[in-house]
CSV table of C-alpha atoms and ligand atoms in Angstrom, one decimal:
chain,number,residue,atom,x,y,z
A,1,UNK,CA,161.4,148.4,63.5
A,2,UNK,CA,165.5,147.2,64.1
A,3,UNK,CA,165.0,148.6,67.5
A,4,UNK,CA,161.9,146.9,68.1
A,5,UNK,CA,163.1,143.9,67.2
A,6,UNK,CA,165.3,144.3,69.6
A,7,UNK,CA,163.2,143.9,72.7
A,8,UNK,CA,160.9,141.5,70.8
A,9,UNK,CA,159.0,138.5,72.8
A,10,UNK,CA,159.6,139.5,76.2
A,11,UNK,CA,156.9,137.7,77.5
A,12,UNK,CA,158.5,134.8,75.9
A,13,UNK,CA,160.3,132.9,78.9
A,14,UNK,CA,163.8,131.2,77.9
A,15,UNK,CA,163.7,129.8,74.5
A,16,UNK,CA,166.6,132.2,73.8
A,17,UNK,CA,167.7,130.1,70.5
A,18,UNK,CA,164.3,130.1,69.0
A,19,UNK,CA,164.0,133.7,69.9
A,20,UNK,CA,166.3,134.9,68.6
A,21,UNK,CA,166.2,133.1,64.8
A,22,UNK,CA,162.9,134.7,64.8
A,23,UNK,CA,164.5,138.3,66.1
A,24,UNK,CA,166.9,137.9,62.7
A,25,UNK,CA,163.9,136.6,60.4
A,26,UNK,CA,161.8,139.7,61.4
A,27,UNK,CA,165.0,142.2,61.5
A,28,UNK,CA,165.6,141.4,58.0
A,29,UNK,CA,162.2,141.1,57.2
A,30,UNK,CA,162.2,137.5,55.8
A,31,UNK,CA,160.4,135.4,58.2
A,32,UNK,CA,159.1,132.6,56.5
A,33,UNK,CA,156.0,131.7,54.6
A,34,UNK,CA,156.1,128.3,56.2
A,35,UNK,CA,157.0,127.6,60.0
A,36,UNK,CA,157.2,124.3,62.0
A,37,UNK,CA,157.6,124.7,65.6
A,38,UNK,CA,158.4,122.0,67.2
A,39,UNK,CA,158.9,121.2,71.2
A,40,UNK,CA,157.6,119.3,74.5
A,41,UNK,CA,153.4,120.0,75.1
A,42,UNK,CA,153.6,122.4,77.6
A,43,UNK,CA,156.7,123.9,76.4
A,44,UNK,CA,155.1,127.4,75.2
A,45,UNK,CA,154.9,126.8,72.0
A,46,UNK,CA,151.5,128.0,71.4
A,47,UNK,CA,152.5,131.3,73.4
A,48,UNK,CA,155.4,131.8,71.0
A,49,UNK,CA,153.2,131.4,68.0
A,50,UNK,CA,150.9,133.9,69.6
A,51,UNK,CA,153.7,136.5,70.1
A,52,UNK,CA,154.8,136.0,66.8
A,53,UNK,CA,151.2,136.4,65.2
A,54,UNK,CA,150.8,139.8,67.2
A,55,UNK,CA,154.9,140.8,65.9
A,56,UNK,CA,153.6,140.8,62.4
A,57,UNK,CA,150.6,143.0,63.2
A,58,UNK,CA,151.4,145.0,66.0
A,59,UNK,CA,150.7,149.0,65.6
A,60,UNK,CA,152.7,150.1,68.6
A,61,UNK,CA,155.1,153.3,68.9
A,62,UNK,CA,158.6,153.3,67.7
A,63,UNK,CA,159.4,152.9,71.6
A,64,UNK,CA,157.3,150.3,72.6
A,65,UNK,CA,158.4,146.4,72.5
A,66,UNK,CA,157.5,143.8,69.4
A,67,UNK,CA,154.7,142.9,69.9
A,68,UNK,CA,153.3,145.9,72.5
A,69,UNK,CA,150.8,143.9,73.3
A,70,UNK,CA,148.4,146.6,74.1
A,71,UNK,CA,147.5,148.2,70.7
A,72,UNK,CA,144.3,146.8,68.3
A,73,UNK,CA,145.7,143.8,66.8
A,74,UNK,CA,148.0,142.8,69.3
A,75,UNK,CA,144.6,142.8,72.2
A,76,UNK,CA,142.8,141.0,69.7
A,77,UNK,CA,144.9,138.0,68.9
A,78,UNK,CA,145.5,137.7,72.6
A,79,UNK,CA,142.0,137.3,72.6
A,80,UNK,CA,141.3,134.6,69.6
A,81,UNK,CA,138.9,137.3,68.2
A,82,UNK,CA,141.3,138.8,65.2
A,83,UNK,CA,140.1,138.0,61.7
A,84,UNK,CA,143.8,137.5,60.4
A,85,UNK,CA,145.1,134.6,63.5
A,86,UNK,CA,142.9,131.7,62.1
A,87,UNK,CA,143.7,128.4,64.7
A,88,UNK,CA,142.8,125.1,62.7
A,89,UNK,CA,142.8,122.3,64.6
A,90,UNK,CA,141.4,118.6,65.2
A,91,UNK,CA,137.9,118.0,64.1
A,92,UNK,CA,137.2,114.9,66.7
A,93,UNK,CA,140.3,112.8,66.4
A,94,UNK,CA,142.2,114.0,63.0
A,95,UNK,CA,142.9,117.3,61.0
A,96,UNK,CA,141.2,115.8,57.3
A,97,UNK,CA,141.4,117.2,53.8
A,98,UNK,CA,137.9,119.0,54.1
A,99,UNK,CA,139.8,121.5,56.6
A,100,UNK,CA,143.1,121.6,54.7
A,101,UNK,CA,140.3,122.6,51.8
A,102,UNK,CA,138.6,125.6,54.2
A,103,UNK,CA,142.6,126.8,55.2
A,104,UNK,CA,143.9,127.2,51.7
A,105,UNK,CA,140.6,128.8,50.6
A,106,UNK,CA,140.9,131.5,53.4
A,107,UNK,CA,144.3,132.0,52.3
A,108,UNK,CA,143.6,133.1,49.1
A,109,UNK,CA,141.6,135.9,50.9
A,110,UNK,CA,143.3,139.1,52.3
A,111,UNK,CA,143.9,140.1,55.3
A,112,UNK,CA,141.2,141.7,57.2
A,113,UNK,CA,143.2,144.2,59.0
A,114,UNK,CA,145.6,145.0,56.3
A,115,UNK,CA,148.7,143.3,58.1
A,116,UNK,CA,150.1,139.3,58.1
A,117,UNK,CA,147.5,136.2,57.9
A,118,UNK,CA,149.0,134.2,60.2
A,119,UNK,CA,147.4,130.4,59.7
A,120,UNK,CA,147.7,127.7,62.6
A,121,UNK,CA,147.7,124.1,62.5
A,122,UNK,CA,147.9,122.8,65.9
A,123,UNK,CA,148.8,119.8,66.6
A,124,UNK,CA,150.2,119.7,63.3
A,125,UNK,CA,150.6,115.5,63.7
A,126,UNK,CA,146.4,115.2,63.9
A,127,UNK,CA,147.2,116.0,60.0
A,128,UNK,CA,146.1,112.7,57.7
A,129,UNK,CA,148.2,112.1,55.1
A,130,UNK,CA,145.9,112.9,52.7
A,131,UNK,CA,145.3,116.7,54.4
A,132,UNK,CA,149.4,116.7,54.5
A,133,UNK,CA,149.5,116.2,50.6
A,134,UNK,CA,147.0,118.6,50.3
A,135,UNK,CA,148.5,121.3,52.2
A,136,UNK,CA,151.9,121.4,50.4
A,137,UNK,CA,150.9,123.7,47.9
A,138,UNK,CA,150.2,126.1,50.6
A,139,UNK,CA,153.1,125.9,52.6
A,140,UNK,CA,155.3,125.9,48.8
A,141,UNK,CA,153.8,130.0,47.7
A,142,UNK,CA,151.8,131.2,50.9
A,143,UNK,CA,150.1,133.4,49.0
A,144,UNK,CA,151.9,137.3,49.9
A,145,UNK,CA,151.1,138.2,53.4
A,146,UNK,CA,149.9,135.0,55.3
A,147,UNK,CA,152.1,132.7,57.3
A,148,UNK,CA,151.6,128.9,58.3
A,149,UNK,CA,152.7,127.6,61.5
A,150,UNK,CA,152.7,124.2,62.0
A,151,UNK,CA,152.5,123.3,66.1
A,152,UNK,CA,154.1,119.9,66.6
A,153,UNK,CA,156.1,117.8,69.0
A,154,UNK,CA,158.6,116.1,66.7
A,155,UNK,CA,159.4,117.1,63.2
A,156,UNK,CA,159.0,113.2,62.1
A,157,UNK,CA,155.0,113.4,63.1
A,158,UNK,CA,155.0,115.0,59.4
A,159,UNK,CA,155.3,113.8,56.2
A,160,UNK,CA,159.3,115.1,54.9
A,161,UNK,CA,157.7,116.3,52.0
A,162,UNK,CA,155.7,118.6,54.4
A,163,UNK,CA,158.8,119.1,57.3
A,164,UNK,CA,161.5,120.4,54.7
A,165,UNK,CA,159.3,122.9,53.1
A,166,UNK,CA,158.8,124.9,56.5
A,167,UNK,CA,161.7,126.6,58.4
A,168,UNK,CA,161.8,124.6,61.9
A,169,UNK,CA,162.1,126.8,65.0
A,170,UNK,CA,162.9,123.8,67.9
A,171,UNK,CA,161.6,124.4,71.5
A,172,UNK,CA,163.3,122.6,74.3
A,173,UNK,CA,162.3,121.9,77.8
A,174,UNK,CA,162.7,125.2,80.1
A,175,UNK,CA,164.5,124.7,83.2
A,176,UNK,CA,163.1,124.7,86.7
A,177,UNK,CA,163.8,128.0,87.1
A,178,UNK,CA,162.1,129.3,83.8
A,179,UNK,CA,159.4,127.2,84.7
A,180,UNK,CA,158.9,129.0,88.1
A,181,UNK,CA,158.9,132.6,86.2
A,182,UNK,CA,156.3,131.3,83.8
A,183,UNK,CA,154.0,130.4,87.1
A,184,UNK,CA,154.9,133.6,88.8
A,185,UNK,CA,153.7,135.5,85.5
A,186,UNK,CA,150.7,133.9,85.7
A,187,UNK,CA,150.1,135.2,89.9
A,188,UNK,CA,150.8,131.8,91.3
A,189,UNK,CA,152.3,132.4,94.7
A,190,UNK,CA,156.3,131.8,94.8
A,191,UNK,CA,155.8,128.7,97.1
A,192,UNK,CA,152.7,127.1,95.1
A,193,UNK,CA,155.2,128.2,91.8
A,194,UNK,CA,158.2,126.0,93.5
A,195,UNK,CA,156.0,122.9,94.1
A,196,UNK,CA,154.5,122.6,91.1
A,197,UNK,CA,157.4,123.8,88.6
A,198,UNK,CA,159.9,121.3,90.4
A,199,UNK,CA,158.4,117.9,88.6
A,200,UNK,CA,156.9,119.4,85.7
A,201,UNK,CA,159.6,118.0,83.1
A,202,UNK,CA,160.7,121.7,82.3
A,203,UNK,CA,157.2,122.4,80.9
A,204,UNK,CA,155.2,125.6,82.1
A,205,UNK,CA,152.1,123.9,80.1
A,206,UNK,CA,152.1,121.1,82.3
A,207,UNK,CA,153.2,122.9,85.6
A,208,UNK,CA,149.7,124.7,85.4
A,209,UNK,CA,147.9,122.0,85.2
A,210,UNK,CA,145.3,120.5,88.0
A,211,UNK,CA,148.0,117.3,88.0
A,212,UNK,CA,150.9,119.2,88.9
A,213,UNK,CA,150.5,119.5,92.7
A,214,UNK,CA,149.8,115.7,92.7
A,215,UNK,CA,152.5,114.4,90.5
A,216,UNK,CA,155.1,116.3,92.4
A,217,UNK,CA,154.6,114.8,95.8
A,218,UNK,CA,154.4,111.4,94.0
A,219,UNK,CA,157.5,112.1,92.3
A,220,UNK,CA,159.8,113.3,95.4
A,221,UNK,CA,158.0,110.4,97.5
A,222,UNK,CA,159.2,107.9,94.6
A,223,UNK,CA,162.8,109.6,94.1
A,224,UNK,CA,163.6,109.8,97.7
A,225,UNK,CA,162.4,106.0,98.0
A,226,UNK,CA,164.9,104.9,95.2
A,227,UNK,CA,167.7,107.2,96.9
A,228,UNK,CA,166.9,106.6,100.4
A,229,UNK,CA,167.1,102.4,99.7
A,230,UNK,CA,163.6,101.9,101.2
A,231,UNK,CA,162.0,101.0,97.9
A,232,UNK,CA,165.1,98.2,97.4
A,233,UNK,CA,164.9,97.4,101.5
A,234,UNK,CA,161.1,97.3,101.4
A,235,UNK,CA,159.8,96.9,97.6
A,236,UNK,CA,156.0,95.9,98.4
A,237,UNK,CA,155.6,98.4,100.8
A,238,UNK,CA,156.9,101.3,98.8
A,239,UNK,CA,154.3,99.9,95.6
A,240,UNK,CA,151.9,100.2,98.1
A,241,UNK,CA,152.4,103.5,99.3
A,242,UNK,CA,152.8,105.1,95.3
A,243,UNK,CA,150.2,103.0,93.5
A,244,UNK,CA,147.5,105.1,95.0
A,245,UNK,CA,148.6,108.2,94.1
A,246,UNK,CA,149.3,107.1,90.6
A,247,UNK,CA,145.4,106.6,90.7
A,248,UNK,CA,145.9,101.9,91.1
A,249,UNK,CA,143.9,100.8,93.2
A,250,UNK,CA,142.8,97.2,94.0
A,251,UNK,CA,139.8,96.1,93.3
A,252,UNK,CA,137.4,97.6,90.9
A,253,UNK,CA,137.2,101.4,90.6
A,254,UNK,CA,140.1,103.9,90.0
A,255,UNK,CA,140.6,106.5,88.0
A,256,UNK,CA,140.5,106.0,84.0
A,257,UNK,CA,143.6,103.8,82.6
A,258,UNK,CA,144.2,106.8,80.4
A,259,UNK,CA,145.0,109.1,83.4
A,260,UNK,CA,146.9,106.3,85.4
A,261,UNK,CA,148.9,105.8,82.1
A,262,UNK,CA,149.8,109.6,81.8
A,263,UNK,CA,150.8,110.1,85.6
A,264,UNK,CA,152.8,107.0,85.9
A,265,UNK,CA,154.5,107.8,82.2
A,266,UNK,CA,155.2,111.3,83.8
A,267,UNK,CA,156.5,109.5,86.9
A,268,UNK,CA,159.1,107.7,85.0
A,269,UNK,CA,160.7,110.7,83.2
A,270,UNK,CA,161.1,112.8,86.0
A,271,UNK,CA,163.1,109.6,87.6
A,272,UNK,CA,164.7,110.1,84.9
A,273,UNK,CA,165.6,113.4,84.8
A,274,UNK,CA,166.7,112.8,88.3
A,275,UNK,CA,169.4,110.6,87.5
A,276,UNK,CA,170.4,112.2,84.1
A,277,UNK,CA,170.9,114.8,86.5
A,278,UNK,CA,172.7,113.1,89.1
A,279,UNK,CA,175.3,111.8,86.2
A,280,UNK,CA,175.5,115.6,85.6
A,281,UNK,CA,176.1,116.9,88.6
A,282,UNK,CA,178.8,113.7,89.3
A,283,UNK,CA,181.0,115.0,86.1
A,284,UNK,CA,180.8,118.4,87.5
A,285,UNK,CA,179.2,119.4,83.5
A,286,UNK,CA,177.6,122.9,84.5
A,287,UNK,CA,174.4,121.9,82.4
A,288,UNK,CA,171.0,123.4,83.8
A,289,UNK,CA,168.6,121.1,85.7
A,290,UNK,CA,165.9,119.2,84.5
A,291,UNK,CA,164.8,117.6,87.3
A,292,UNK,CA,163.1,118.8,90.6
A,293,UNK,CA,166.0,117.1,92.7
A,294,UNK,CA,168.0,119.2,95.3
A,295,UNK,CA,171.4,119.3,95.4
A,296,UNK,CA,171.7,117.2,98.2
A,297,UNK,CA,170.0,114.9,96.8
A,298,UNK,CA,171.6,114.4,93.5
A,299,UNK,CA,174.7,114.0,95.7
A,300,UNK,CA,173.4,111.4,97.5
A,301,UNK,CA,172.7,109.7,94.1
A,302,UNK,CA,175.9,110.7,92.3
A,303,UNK,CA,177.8,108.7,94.6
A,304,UNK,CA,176.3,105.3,92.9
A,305,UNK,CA,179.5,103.9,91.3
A,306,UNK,CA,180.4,103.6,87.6
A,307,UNK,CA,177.5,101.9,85.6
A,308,UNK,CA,174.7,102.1,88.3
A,309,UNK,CA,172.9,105.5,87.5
A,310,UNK,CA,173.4,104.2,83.9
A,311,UNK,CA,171.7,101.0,84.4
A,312,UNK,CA,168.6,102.7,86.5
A,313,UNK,CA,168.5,105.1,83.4
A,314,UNK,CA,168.1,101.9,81.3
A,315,UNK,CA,165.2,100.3,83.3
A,316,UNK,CA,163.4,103.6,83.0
A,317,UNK,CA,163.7,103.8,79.7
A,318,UNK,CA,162.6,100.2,79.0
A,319,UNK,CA,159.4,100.4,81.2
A,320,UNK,CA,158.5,103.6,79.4
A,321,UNK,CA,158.7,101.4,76.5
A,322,UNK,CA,156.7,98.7,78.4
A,323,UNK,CA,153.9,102.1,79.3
A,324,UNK,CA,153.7,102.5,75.5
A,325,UNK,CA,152.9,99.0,74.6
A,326,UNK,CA,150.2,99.0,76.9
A,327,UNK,CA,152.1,96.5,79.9
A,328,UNK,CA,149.4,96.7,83.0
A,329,UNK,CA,150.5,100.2,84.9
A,330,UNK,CA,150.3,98.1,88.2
A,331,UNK,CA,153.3,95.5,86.7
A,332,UNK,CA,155.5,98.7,85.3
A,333,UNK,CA,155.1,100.2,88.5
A,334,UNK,CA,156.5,97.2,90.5
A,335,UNK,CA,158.9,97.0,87.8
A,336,UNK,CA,160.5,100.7,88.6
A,337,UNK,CA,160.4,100.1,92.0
A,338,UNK,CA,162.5,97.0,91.5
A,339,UNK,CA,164.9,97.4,88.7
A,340,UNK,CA,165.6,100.6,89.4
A,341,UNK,CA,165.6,100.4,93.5
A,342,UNK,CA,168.0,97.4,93.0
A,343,UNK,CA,170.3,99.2,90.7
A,344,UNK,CA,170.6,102.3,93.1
A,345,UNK,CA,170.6,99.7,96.2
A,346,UNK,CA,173.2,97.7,95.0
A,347,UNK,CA,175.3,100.7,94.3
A,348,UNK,CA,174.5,102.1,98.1
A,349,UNK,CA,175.8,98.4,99.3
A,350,UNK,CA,179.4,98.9,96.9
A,351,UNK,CA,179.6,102.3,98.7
A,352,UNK,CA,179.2,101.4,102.2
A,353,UNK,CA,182.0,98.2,101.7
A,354,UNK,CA,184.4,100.6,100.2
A,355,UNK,CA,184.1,102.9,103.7
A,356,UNK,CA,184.5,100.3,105.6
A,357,UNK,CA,187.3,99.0,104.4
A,358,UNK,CA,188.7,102.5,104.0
A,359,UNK,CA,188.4,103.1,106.9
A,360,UNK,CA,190.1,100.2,108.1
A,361,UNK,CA,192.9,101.1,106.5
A,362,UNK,CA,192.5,104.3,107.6
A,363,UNK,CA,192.4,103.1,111.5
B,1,LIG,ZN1,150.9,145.7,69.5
C-alpha cells in the first residue's frame, strides 16, 4: 500500500500540495471522515475527488498506481455507476434538508462493494442553512467506512460550524502550462491546447469549455490594446471593436445578460492576471504565470513606472466590483477601456519623456 501511495493520483495534473496531504492521510491510513475541497470552478476539483473515491476502493496489484484505474471499482466510479460514489447535488437552485435527510440515511447503510462510501456534495455552497445544520452530525462520526467531501469554491460559502469540522484540502489555479497538459490528456491538439489554455485563468475546467476559443482572442485583442496605447489613443473605437465579442450589441438582440456578464467578468481577470504578471516579471520574483501574456509582452508592460500597473490593477478590481452589483456590462466595458487604457497610457507618455531627455543628455 506505502508503495502505492507513492505513485498515487497521477492523473492528477499540478496540485502537488493537495496531493500530497492526501498521499500522507492515505499512507498512514487516516484520511478523514470529513473533507472540504476547496478551489477555482474548473480547477479539477471534481477529478481529484474522483481519484480519491477510486484510491479508497481500488483492487489493483501491489505494482500498479493508486488508484489503477483499470480494476472493478476504479472503472465504475469513473463511470458514475458504483453503488459506494453517491454525487448529491442541487435540486433546482439549492441543496435542502430533504436531501441532507436521503445522504445521512444512505450513510447508515454499508457499502455495496465492501470498500469506502465515499459521499459528495457538490457545490457544497447550494447547501441551505437548514441542510448545513442538518448535516453536521454526519460530517461529526461518518459512520465507519464512508467519507464526505464537500466541493466548494471558498471555505466561507459554509457555515464555520460545518468548515472546521472537515479537513480542508485547498486547490489553486494551475499554471498555463498545467493547463495545456490537462488539454493534451484530453487529445486536444497542441496548437488548439495553447489557444485555449492561454486565457483560461489557470483552470482546465474552463479551458475545455465551448467559450474558451472566444474569450482568448477577446482577451489578447483587449490586452494588446491597453499595452499597445490604442485603447487610451482611440477609446471608442477599441469599445467598438471588443463589445461584440463580449456578446453587446446595439440595439435589441444579443446574447443573454448572464453570458455577457460571465465573458466580460472573465475578461477583467485575465487583465488582471496580465498585469499582476507584469509587476512579477518587473521584480524579477520567479513566480509561475497566470496570465496568457508572452514575455514580450509583459516587458512591454513592466516598463509602466512605479504606481501605474498598480493603479490599472485597481480599476480592474473596482469594475469587477461594479460587474457584481449589476452596473450595465456596456458602461464597465467603457470603463476598462478607459481607466485602465489611461493608467497604462499615461505611464507609456512618462516613459517616452524620460528617453528623450536621456537621450539628450546622452547626445
Ligand atoms: Zn483500481
Amino acid at each position: 500500500m506505502i508503495g502505492r501511495v507513492r505513485s498515487s493520483f497521477t492523473r492528477v495534473i499540478g496540485h502537488e500540495g493537495a496531493k500530497s496531504a492526501l498521499r500522507n492521510a492515505l499512507a498512514a491510513g487516516r484520511l478523514a471522515g470529513a473533507l472540504l475541497v476547496c478551489g477555482p470552478e474548473g480547477a479539477g476539483r471534481r477529478t481529484l475527488v474522483r481519484e480519491v473515491a477510486k484510491a479508497l476502493n481500488c483492487r489493483g496489484g501491489a505494482d500498479a498506481p493508486l488508484p489503477c484505474g483499470a480494476c472493478g471499482p476504479c472503472g465504475r466510479i469513473e463511470r458514475g455507476t458504483a453503488g459506494d460514489y453517491v454525487r448529491v447535488e442541487p435540486d433546482g437552485q439549492s441543496i435542502g434538508i430533504a436531501q441532507v435527510q436521503g445522504l445521512l440515511e444512505e450513510m447508515a447503510l454499508a457499502p455495496v462493494e465492501g470498500g469506502t462510501r465515499v459521499f459528495v456534495v457538490a457545490p457544497a455552497g447550494a447547501l441551505t442553512e437548514e441542510a448545513q445544520n442538518a448535516l453536521l452530525k454526519g460530517l461529526e462520526e461518518p459512520p465507519g467506512r464512508s467519507v464526505v467531501v464537500l466541493v466548494a469554491t471558498r471555505e466561507d460559502e459554509l457555515l464555520p460550524t460545518v468548515a472546521s469540522r472537515c479537513r480542508v484540502v485547498r486547490l489553486s489555479e494551475l499554471s498555463t502550462d498545467e493547463v495545456v497538459a490537462v488539454l493534451a490528456r484530453e487529445g486536444i491538439d497542441p496548437a488548439e491546447a495553447a489557444e485555449r489554455a492561454r486565457w483560461c485563468a489557470g483552470s482546465p475546467g474552463r479551458a475545455l469549455s465551448d467559450e474558451a476559443l472566444a474569450l482568448a482572442r477577446l482577451a489578447s485583442d483587449a490586452v494588446e490594446a491597453l499595452a499597445s496605447g490604442a485603447a487610451y489613443a482611440d477609446p471608442l473605437g477599441t469599445v467598438d471593436r471588443l463589445a461584440p465579442q463580449v456578446g453587446i450589441t446595439k440595439g435589441e438582440g444579443g446574447v443573454d445578460a448572464q453570458v455577457k456578464r460571465a465573458r466580460l467578468g472573465a475578461l477583467l481577470r485575465a487583465i488582471g492576471r496580465t498585469l499582476r504578471d507584469a509587476l512579477v516579471h518587473r521584480e524579477g520574483a520567479a513566480r509561475r504565470r497566470l496570465s496568457g501574456a508572452s514575455p514580450e509582452l509583459l516587458a512591454r508592460l513592466a516598463h509602466a513606472p512605479a504606481g501605474r500597473l498598480e493603479d490599472a490593477i485597481d480599476h480592474l478590481v473596482r469594475l469587477e466590483e461594479e460587474l457584481e452589483q449589476s452596473v450595465n456590462p456596456a458602461l464597465v466595458l467603457e470603463g476598462m477601456v478607459l481607466d485602465v487604457g489611461a493608467s497604462l497610457a499615461s505611464a507609456r507618455a512618462e516613459r517616452t519623456m524620460t528617453t528623450v531627455s536621456g537621450g539628450r543628455r546622452g547626445g
